[in-house]
Tab-separated table of C-alpha atoms in Angstrom:
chain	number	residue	atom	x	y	z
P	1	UNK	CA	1.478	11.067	-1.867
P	2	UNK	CA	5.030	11.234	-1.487
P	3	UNK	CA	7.057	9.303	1.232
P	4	UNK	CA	8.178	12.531	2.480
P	5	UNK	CA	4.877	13.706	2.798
P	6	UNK	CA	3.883	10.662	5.056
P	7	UNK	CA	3.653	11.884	8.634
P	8	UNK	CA	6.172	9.894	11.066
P	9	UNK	CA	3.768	8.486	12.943
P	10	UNK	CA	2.321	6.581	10.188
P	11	UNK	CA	5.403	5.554	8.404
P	12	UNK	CA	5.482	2.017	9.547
P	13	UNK	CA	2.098	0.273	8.121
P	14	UNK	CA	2.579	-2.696	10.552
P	15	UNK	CA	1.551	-0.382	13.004
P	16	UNK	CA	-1.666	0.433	10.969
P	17	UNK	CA	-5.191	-1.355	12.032
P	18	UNK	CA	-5.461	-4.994	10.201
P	19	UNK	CA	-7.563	-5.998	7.551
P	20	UNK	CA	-8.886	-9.510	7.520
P	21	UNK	CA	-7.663	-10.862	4.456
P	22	UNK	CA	-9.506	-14.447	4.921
P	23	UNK	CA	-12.514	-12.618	4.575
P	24	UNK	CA	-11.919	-10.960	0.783
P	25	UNK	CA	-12.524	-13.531	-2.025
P	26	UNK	CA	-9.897	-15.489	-3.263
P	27	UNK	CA	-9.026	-13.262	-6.240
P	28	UNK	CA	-9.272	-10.462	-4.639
P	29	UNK	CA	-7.332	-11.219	-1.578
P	30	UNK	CA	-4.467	-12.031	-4.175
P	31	UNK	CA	-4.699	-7.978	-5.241
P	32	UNK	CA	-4.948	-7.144	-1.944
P	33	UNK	CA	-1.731	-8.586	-0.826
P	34	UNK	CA	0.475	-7.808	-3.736
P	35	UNK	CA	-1.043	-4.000	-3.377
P	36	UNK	CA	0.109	-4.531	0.577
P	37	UNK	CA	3.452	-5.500	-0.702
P	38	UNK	CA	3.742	-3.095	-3.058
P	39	UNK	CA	2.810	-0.019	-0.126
P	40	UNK	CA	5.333	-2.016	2.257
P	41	UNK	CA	7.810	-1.636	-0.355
P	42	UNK	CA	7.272	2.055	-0.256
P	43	UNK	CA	7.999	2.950	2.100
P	44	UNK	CA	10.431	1.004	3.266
P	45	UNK	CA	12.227	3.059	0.826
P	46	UNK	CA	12.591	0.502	-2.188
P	47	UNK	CA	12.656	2.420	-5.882
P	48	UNK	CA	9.488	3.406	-7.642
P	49	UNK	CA	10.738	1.310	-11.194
P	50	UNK	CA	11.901	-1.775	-8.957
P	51	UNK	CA	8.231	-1.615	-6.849
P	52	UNK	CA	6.676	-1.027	-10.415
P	53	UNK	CA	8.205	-4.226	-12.194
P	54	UNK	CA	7.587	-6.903	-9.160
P	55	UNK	CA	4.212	-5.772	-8.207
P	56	UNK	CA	2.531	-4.739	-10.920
P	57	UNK	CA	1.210	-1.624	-9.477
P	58	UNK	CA	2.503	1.814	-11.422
P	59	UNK	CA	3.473	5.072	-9.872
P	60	UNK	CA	0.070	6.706	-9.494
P	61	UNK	CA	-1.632	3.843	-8.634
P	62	UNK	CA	0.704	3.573	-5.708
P	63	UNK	CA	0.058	6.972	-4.569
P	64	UNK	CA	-3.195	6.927	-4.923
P	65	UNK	CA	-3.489	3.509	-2.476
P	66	UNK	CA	-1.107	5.211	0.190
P	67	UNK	CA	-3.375	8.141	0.220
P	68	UNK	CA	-6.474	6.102	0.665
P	69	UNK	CA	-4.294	3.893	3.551
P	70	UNK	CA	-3.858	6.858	5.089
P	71	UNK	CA	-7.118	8.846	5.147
P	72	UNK	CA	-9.331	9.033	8.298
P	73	UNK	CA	-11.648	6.525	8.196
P	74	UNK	CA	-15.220	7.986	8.574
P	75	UNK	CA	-15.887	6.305	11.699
């Protein structure tokens, strides 16, 4: 997903419900948060090569996480 295709509402993940990180294992809450960063980064605009470099995360995985962020959750 693009950041143009991002609907306005949902363009500011702080607004987004809350995980509770304390309760992923440690190494997994580390993936977690640099995955968080990395969406953050997004869409606050930063450049796909820059995001790339300091979080580890390429393009398509990137898209692919903001997609899943913002599906419907079944419930």
């Amino acid at each position: 997903m693009r950041r143009s295709e991002v609907p306005p509402a949902l363009i500011d993940p702080t607004t987004w419900p809350g995980v509770d990180v304390s309760a992923l294992p440690e190494e997994r809450r580390a993936v977690f948060e640099q995955r968080e960063r990395a969406i953050y980064a997004y869409l606050r605009g930063d450049n796909l090569a820059a995001i790339e470099r300091s979080f580890s995360v390429n393009r398509s995985s990137l898209t692919r996480l903001l997609t899943r962020c913002l599906a419907p959750h079944d419930d």
